[in-house]
Coordinates of C-alpha atoms in Angstrom, one line a residue:
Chain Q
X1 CA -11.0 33.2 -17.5
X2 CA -11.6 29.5 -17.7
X3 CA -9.9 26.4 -19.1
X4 CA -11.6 25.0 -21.9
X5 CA -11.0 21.4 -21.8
X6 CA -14.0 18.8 -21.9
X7 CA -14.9 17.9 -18.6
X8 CA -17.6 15.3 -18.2
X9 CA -15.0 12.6 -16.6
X10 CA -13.1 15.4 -14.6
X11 CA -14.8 14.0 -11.2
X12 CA -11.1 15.0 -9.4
X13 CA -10.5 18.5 -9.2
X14 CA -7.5 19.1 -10.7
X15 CA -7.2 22.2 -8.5
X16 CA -6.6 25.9 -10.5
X17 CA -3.2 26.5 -8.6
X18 CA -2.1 23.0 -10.2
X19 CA -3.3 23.7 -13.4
X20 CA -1.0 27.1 -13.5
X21 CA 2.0 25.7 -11.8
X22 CA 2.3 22.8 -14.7
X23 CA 2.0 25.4 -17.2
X24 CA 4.7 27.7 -15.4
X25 CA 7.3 24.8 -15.6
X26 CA 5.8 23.2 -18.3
X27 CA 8.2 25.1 -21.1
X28 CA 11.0 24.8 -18.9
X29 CA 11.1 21.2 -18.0
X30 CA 9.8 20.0 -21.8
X31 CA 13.3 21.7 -22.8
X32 CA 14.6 19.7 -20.3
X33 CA 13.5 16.5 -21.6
X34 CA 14.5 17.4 -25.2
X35 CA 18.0 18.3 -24.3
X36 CA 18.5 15.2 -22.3
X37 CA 16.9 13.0 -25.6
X38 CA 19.4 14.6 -27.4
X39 CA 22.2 14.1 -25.1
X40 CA 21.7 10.2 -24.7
X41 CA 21.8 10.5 -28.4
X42 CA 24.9 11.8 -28.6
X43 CA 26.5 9.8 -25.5
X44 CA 24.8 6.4 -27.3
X45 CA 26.8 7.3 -30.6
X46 CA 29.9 7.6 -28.6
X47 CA 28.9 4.0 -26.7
X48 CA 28.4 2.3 -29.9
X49 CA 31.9 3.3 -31.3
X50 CA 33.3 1.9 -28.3
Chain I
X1 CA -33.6 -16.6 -7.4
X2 CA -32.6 -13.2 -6.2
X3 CA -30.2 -11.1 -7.4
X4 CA -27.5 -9.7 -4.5
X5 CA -26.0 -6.9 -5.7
X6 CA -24.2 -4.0 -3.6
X7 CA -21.8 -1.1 -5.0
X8 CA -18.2 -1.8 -2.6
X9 CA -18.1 0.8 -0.2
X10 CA -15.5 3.1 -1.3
X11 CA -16.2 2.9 -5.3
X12 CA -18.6 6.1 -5.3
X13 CA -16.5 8.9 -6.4
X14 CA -15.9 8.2 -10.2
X15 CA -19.0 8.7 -12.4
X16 CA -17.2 6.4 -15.0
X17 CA -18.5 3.6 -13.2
X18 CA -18.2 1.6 -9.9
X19 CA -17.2 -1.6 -8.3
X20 CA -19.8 -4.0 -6.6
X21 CA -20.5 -7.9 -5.4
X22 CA -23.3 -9.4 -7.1
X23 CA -23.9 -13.1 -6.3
X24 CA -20.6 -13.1 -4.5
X25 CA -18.7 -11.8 -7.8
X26 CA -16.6 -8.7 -7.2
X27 CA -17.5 -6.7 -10.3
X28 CA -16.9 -3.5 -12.1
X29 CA -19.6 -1.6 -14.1
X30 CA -18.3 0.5 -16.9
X31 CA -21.2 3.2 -17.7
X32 CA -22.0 4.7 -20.9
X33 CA -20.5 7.9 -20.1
X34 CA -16.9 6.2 -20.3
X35 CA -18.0 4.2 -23.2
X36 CA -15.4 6.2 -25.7
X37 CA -12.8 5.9 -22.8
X38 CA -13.3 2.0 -22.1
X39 CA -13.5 1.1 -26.2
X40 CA -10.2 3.3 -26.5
X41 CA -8.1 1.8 -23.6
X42 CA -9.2 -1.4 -25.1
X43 CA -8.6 -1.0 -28.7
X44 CA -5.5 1.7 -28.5
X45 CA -2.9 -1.3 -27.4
X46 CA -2.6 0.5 -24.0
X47 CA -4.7 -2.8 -22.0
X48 CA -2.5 -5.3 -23.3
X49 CA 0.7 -3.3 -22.9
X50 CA -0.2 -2.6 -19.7
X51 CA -1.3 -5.9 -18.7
X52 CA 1.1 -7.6 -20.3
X53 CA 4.0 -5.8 -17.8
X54 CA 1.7 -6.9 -15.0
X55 CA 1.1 -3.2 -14.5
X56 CA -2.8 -2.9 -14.9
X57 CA -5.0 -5.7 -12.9
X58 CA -6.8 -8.1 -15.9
X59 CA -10.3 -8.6 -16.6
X60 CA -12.7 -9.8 -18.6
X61 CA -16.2 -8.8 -19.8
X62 CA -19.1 -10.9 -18.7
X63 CA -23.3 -10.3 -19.6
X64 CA -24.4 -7.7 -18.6
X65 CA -27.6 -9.2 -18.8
X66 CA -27.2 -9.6 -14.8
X67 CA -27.1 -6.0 -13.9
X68 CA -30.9 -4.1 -14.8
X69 CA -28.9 0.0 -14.1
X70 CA -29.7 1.4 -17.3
X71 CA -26.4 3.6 -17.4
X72 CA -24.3 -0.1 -17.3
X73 CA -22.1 0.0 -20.8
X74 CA -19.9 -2.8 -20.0
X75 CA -19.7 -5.5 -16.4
X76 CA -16.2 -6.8 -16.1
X77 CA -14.4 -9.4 -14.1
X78 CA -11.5 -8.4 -12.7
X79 CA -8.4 -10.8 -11.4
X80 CA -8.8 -10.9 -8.1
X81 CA -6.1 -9.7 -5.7
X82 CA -4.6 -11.2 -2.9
X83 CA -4.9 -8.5 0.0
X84 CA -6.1 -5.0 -0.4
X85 CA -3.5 -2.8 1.4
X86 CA -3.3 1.2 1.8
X87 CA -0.7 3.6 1.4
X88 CA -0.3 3.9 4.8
X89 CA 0.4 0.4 5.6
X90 CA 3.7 0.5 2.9
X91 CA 7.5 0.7 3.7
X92 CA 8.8 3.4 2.0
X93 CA 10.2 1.4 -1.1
X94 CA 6.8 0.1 -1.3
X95 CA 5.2 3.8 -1.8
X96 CA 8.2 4.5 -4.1
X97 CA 7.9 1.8 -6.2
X98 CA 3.7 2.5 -6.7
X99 CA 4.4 5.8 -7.3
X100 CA 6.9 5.1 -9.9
X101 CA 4.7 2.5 -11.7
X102 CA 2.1 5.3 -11.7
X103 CA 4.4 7.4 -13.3
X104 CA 5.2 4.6 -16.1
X105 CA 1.5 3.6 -16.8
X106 CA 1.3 7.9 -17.3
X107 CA 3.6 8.0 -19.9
X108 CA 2.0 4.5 -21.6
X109 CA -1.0 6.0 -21.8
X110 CA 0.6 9.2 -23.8
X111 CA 2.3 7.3 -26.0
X112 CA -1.5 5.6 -26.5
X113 CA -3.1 9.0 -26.7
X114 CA -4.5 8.7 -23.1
X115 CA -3.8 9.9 -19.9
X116 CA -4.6 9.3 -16.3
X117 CA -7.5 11.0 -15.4
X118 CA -6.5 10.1 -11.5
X119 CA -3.6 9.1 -9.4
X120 CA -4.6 7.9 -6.2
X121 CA -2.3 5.6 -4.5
X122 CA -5.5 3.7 -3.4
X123 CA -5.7 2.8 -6.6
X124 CA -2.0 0.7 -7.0
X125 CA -2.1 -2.6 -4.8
X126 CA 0.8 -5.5 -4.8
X127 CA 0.5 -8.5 -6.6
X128 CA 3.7 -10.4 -5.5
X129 CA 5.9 -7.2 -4.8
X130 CA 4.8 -5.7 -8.1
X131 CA 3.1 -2.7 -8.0
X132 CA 0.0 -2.6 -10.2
X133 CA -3.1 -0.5 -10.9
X134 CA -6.4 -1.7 -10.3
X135 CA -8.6 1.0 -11.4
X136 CA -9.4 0.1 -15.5
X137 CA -11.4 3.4 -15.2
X138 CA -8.2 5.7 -14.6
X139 CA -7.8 6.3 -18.2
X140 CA -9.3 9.5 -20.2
X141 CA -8.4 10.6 -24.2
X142 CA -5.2 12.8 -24.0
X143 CA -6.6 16.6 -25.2
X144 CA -3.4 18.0 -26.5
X145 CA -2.6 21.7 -24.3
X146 CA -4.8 20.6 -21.1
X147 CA -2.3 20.0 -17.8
X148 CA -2.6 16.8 -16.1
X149 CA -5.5 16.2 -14.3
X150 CA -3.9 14.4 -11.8
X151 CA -0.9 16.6 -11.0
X152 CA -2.0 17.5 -7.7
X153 CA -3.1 14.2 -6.5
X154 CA 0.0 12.6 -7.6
X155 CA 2.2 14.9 -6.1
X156 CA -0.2 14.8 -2.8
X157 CA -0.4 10.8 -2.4
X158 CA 3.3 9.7 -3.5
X159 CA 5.9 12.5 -3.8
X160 CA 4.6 14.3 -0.5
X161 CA 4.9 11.6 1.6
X162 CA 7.6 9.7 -0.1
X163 CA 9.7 13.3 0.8
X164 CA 8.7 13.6 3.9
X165 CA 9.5 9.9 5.3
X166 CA 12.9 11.0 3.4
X167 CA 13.8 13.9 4.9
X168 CA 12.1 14.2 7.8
X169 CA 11.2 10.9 9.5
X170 CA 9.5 8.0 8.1
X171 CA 7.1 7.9 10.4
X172 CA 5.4 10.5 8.4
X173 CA 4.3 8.2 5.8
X174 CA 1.1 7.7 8.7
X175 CA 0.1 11.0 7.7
X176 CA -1.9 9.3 5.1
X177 CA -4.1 7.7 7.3
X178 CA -5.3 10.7 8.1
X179 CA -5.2 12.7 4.7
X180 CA -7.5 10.3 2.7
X181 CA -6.6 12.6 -0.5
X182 CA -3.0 12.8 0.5
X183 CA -0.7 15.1 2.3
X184 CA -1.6 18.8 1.6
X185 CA 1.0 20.3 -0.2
X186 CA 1.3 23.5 2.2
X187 CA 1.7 21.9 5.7
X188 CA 4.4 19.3 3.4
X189 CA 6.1 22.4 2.5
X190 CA 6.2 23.4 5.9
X191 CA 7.9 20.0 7.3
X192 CA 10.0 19.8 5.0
X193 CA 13.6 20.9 5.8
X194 CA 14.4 24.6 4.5
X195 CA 17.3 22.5 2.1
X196 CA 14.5 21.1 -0.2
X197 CA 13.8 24.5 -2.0
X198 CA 17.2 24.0 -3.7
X199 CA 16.2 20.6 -5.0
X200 CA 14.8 21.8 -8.3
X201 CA 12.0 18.4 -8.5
X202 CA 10.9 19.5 -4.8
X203 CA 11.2 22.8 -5.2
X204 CA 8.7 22.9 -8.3
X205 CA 6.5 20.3 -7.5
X206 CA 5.9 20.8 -3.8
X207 CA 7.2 24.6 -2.5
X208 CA 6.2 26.4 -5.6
X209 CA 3.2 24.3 -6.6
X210 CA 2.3 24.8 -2.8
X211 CA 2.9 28.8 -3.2
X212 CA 0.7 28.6 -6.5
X213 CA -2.3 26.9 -4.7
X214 CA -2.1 29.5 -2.4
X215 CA -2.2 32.3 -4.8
X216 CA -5.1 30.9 -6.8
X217 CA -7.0 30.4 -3.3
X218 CA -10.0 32.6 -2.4
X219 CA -10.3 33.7 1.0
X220 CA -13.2 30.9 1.1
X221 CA -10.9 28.1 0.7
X222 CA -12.7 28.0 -3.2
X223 CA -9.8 28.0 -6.1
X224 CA -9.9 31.3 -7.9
X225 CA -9.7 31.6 -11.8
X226 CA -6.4 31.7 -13.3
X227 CA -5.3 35.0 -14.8
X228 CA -4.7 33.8 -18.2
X229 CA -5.3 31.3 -20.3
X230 CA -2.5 29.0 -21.6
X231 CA -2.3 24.8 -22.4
X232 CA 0.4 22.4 -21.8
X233 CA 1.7 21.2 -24.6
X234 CA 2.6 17.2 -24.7
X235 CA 6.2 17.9 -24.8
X236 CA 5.7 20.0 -21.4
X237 CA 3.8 17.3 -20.3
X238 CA 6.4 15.0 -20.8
X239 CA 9.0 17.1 -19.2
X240 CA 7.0 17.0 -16.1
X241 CA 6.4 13.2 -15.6
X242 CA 10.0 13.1 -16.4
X243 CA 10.7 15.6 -13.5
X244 CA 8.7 13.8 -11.1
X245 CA 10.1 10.7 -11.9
X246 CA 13.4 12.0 -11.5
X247 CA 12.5 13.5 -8.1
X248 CA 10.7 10.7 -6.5
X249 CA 14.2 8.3 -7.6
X250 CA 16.2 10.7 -6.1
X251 CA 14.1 10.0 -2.6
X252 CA 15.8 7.5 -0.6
X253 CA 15.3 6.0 3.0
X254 CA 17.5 3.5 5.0
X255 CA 16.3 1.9 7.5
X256 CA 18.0 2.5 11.4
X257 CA 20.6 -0.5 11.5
X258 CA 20.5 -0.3 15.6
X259 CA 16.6 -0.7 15.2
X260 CA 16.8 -4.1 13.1
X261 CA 20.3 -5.3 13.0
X262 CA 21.0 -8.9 13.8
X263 CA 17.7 -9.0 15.3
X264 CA 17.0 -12.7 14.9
X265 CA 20.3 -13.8 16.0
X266 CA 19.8 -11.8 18.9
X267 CA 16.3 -13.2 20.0
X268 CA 18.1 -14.9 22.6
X269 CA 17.9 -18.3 20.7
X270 CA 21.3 -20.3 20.1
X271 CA 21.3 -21.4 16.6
X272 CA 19.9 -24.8 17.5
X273 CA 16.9 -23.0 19.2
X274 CA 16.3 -21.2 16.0
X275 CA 16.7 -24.0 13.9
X276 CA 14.2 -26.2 16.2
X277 CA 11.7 -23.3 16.0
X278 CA 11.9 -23.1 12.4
X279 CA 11.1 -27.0 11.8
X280 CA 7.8 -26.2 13.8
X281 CA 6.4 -23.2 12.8
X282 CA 7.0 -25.7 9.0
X283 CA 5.6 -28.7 10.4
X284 CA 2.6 -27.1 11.9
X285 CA 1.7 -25.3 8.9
X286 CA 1.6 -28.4 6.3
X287 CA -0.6 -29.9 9.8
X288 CA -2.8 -26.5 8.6
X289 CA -3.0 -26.8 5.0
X290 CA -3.9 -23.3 4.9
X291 CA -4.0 -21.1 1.6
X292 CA -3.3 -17.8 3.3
X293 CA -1.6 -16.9 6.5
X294 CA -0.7 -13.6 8.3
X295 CA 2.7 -13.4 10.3
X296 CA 2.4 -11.2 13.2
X297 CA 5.0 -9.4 14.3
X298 CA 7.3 -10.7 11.5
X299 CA 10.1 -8.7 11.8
X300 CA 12.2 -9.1 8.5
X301 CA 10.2 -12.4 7.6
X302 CA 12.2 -15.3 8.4
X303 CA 9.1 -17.4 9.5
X304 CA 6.8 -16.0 7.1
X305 CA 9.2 -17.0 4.1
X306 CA 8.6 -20.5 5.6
X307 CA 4.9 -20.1 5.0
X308 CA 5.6 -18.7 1.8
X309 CA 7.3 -21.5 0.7
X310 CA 4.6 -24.2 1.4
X311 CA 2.6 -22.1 -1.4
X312 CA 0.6 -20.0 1.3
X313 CA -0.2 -16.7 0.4
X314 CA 1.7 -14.4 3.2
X315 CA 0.8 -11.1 4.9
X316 CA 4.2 -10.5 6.8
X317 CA 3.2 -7.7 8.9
X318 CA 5.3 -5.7 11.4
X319 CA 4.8 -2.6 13.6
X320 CA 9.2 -1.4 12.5
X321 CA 8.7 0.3 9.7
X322 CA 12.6 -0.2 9.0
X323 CA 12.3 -4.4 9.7
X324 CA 9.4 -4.1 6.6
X325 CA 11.7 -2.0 4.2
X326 CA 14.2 -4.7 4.4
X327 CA 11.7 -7.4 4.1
X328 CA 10.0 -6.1 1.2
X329 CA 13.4 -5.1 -0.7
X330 CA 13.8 -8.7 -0.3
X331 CA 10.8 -10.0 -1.4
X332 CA 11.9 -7.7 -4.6
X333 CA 15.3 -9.1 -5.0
X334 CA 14.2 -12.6 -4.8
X335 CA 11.3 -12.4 -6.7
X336 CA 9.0 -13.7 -3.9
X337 CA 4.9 -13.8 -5.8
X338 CA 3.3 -14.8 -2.5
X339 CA 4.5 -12.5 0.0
X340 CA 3.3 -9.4 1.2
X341 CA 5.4 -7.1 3.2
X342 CA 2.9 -4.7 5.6
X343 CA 3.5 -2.0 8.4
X344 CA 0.9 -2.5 11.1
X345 CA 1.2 -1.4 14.6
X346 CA -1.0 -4.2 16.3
X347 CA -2.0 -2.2 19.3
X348 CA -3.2 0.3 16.9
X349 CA -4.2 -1.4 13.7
X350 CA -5.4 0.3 10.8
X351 CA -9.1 1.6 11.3
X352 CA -12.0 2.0 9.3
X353 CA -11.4 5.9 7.5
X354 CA -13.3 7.8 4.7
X355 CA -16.6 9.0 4.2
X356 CA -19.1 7.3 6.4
X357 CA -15.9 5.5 8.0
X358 CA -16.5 2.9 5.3
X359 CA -14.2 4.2 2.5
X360 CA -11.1 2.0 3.5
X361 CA -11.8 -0.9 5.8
X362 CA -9.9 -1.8 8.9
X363 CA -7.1 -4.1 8.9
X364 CA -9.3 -6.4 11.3
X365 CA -12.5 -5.7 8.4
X366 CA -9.8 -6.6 5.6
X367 CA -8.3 -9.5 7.3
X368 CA -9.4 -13.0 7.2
X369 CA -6.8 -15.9 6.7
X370 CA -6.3 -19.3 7.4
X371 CA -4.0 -19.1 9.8
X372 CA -1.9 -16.4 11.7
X373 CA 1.6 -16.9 13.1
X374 CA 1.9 -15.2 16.7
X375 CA 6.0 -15.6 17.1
X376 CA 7.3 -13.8 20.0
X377 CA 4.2 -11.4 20.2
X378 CA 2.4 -12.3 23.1
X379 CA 5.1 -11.0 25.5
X380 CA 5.0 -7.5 23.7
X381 CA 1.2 -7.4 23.5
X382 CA 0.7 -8.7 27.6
X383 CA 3.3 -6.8 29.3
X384 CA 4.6 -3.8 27.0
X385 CA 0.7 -3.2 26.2
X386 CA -1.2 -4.4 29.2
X387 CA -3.6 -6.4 26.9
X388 CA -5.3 -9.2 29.1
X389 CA -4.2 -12.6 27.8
X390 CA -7.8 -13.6 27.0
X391 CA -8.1 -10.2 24.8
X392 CA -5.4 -10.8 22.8
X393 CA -7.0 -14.5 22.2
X394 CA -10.3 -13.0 21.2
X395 CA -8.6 -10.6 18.7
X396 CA -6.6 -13.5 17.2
X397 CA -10.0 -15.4 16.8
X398 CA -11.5 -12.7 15.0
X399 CA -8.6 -12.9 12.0
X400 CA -8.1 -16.8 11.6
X401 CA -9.0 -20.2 12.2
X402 CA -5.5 -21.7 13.2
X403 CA -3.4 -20.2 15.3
X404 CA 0.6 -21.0 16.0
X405 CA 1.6 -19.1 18.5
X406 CA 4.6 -19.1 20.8
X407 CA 4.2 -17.9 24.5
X408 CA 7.5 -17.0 26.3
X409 CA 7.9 -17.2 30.1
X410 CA 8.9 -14.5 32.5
X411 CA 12.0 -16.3 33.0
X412 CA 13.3 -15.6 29.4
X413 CA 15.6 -12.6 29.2
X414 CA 13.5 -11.3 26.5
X415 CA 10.3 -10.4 29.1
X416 CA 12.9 -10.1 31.8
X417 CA 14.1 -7.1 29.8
X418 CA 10.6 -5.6 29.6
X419 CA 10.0 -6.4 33.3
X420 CA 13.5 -4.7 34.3
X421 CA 11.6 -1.5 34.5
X422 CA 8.5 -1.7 35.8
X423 CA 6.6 -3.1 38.4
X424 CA 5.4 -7.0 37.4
X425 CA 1.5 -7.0 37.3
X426 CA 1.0 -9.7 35.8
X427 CA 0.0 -12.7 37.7
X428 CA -1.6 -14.7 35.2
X429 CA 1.6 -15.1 33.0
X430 CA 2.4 -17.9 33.2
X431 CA 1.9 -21.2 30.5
X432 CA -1.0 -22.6 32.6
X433 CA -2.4 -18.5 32.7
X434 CA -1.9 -18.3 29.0
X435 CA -3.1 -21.6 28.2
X436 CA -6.6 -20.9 30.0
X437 CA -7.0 -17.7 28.7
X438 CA -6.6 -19.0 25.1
X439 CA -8.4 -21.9 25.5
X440 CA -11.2 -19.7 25.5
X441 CA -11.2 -18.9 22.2
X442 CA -9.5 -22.1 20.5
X443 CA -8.8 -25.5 21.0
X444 CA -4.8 -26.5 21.6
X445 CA -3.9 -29.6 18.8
X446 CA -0.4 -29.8 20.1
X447 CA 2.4 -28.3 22.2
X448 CA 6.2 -28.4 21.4
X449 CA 8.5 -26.9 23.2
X450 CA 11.6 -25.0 22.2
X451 CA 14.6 -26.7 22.3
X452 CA 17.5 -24.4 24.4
X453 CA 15.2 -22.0 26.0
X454 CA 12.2 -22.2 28.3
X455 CA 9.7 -21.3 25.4
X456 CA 6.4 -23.0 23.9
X457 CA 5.1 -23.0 20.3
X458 CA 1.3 -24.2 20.2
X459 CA -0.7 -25.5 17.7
X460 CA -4.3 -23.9 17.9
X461 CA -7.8 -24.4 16.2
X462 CA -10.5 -22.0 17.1
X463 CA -13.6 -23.1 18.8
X464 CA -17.2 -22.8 17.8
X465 CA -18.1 -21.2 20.0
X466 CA -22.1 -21.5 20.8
X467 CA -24.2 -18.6 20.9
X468 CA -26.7 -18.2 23.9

């Protein structure tokens, strides 16, 4: 199966393996980021009271 | 009259276009297959955000009447830099802090609907001791679901190395000369301390991105096809720049205190020595007049701060890669715009690597200043390194025109401690020795000595020397 992304500046091979470990941890770690947005949200609600 | 033109050496691998000298101009052609790229870099915001933070290298667009390649889109002028260093030649704050600007100009370009299309550490240089990308061509349209491009190379130029010279030894960090494209993830994983696979950043980016390689590796070395098909979405993408960034600030490296500490008060100078040194090496550099000068052997970079504060453009270079950390981290902390912190190992300098050993020059190809400082390097060059006196001249007058450059006596405790254990075999060192063999190569304008110790600073200009 291939990727089907347009690839007529992709001179650097990205590498398959690379390709399938960012979309292993790709879910994961997006969450991640969310949650921690959120967070400094919240903590920076708390920061401005004080 | 005739057009010079020639591509530079190592600008061959990017079909987006190419750097070359025509009529002594160091240019960059932008060719009409990156046209959509170039115009939306350009016209996004993401040029003059980037250039505004000093994080992407200006330029501006000249004719391109001068240039007859009939894939040329655009010819640009870029700001010229100071010194083109490599990876390999950084302290380990130094490849920290290019890989973190990487990492920034990454998520600019997101929030400007591009992305990096590469992230090769060749392609961040130092302006000042500000990381800042050179390549204008880096830059593709973002295609929301496709992984970064550049994943592998990022994690294989910066967070590789950066790990290893943190956990293991930062001596690793000269892996790079020899891994043009960076370290390979799967001999990192296997340096690296068995602890790391419980650092989550580590443990995804390098031991399971490793085991993944691996997995998706045909027998011929070729990458196989992925089982299934699946994107990235931006969100993901994101998360993993933030990941990496987290990772790569959660490296650290300290240098070995008993390597470095109180080095220059313990350079057997009394503070009056030190003192009357320092008012030479000042007054025979406004005697120069020189734009840009390389301190050899600088240590921490007491003496090339003095260069650097005449308005000379510095290259403070040292073999310690723990005396550079500590000079560069200063550099940072004060500011400094025209000092350039370097590892080099002088009796092994940087050589010419890459395809056709002309990708990234030598240190001695890259390396032409006005005038180099040779403090307390002569000693370590003649006696811990057996290099005849008359060689190291010859080397010295292939880098500069003026030379300062101290020569210490055997009766100095300094070369008595590298004489303690070994035989002396050196006849010819001695100031009149010295002084012959260098007056080879340049002529001496003046000779001061040091005031509290038997040492000599001199004052050198290099010969023409007439060709048979």
């Amino acid at each position: 199966m291939q990727f089907h992304f347009s690839a007529v500046l992709a001179y650097l091979d990205p590498g398959s393996g690379s390709f399938i470990v960012q979309i292993l941890i790709a879910s994961l770690l997006g969450s991640a980021l969310m949650i921690k947005a959120f967070w400094r949200q919240i903590t920076s609600i708390f920061r401005r009271k004080n | 009259m005739t057009e010079t033109r020639s591509r530079v050496a190592g600008s061959f691998r990017d079909p987006s276009g190419h750097m070359m000298v025509l009529d002594d101009r160091l240019l960059r052609q932008v060719n009409l297959i990156y046209q959509s790229n170039y115009d939306q870099l350009m016209s996004s915001g993401l040029y003059k955000n980037l250039t505004e933070d000093g994080l992407l290298v200006t330029h501006q667009e000249v004719e391109i009447g001068d240039v007859t390649d009939p894939q040329a889109y655009k010819l640009l002028k870029p700001e010229l830099i100071p010194f083109i260093s490599y990876p390999y030649e950084w302290s380990f704050s130094q490849l920290k802090d290019a890989a973190l600007a990487t990492l920034d100009i990454q998520k600019r370009a997101l929030a400007c609907g591009m992305s990096l299309k590469d992230a090769s550490a060749y392609n961040i240089q130092f302006v000042g001791c500000k990381p800042i990308l050179i390549d204008t061509l880096s830059f593709e349209t973002y295609q929301e679901g496709k992984p970064w491009v550049a994943y592998r190379q990022f994690c294989q130029h910066f967070l590789a190395p950066l790990a290893l010279m943190s956990l293991k030894d930062v001596r690793l960090g000269l892996m790079l000369r020899d891994f043009i494209d960076g370290v390979p993830l799967d001999l990192t994983a296997v340096l690296l301390p068995w602890r790391t696979r419980f650092n989550p950043g580590l443990m995804m980016h390098i031991h399971l991105h490793s085991a993944t390689q691996r997995r998706y590796t045909d027998e011929n070395g070729q990458q196989g096809e992925p089982e299934r098909q699946t994107g990235v979405s931006k969100q993901g993408l994101l998360g993993i720049i933030d990941s990496l960034e987290a990772t790569v600030r959660g490296l650290h490296w300290k240098p070995d205190r008993t390597a470095w500490a109180d080095y220059y008060q313990g350079d057997s100078y009394t503070n009056t020595g030190t003192e009357h040194k320092q008012a030479l090496v000042g007054k025979f550099l406004r005697q120069t007049k020189l734009q840009k000068v390389l301190d050899l052997g600088a240590n921490t970079g007491l003496y090339s701060r003095i260069a650097a504060k005449q308005g000379c453009f510095t290259l403070s270079a040292d073999f310690d890669p723990g005396a550079v950390e500590l000079n560069y981290r200063q550099a940072v902390e004060k500011k400094e715009t025209n000092l350039l912190p370097l590892v080099l190992d002088l009796t092994n300098p940087s050589p010419s690597i890459g395809w056709n050993n002309t990708e990234r020059e030598s240190f001695t190809g890259r390396c032409h200043v006005g005038c180099v400082l040779a403090l307390a390097l002569v000693h370590h060059l003649a006696i811990a390194n057996n290099v005849p006196l008359v060689d190291i001249a010859a080397f010295l007058a292939g880098l500069t025109e003026w030379l300062i450059v101290e020569f210490i006596p055997k009766s100095d405790p300094k070369v008595q401690t590298l004489l303690s254990t070994r035989e002396d075999i050196f006849p010819t060192y001695t100031p009149e020795g010295f002084e012959a063999a260098f007056k080879e190569y340049f002529t001496i304008v003046q000779i001061e000595p040091v005031r509290d110790s038997d040492r000599r600073l001199y004052l050198m200009q290099k010969r023409e020397i007439e060709t048979p």
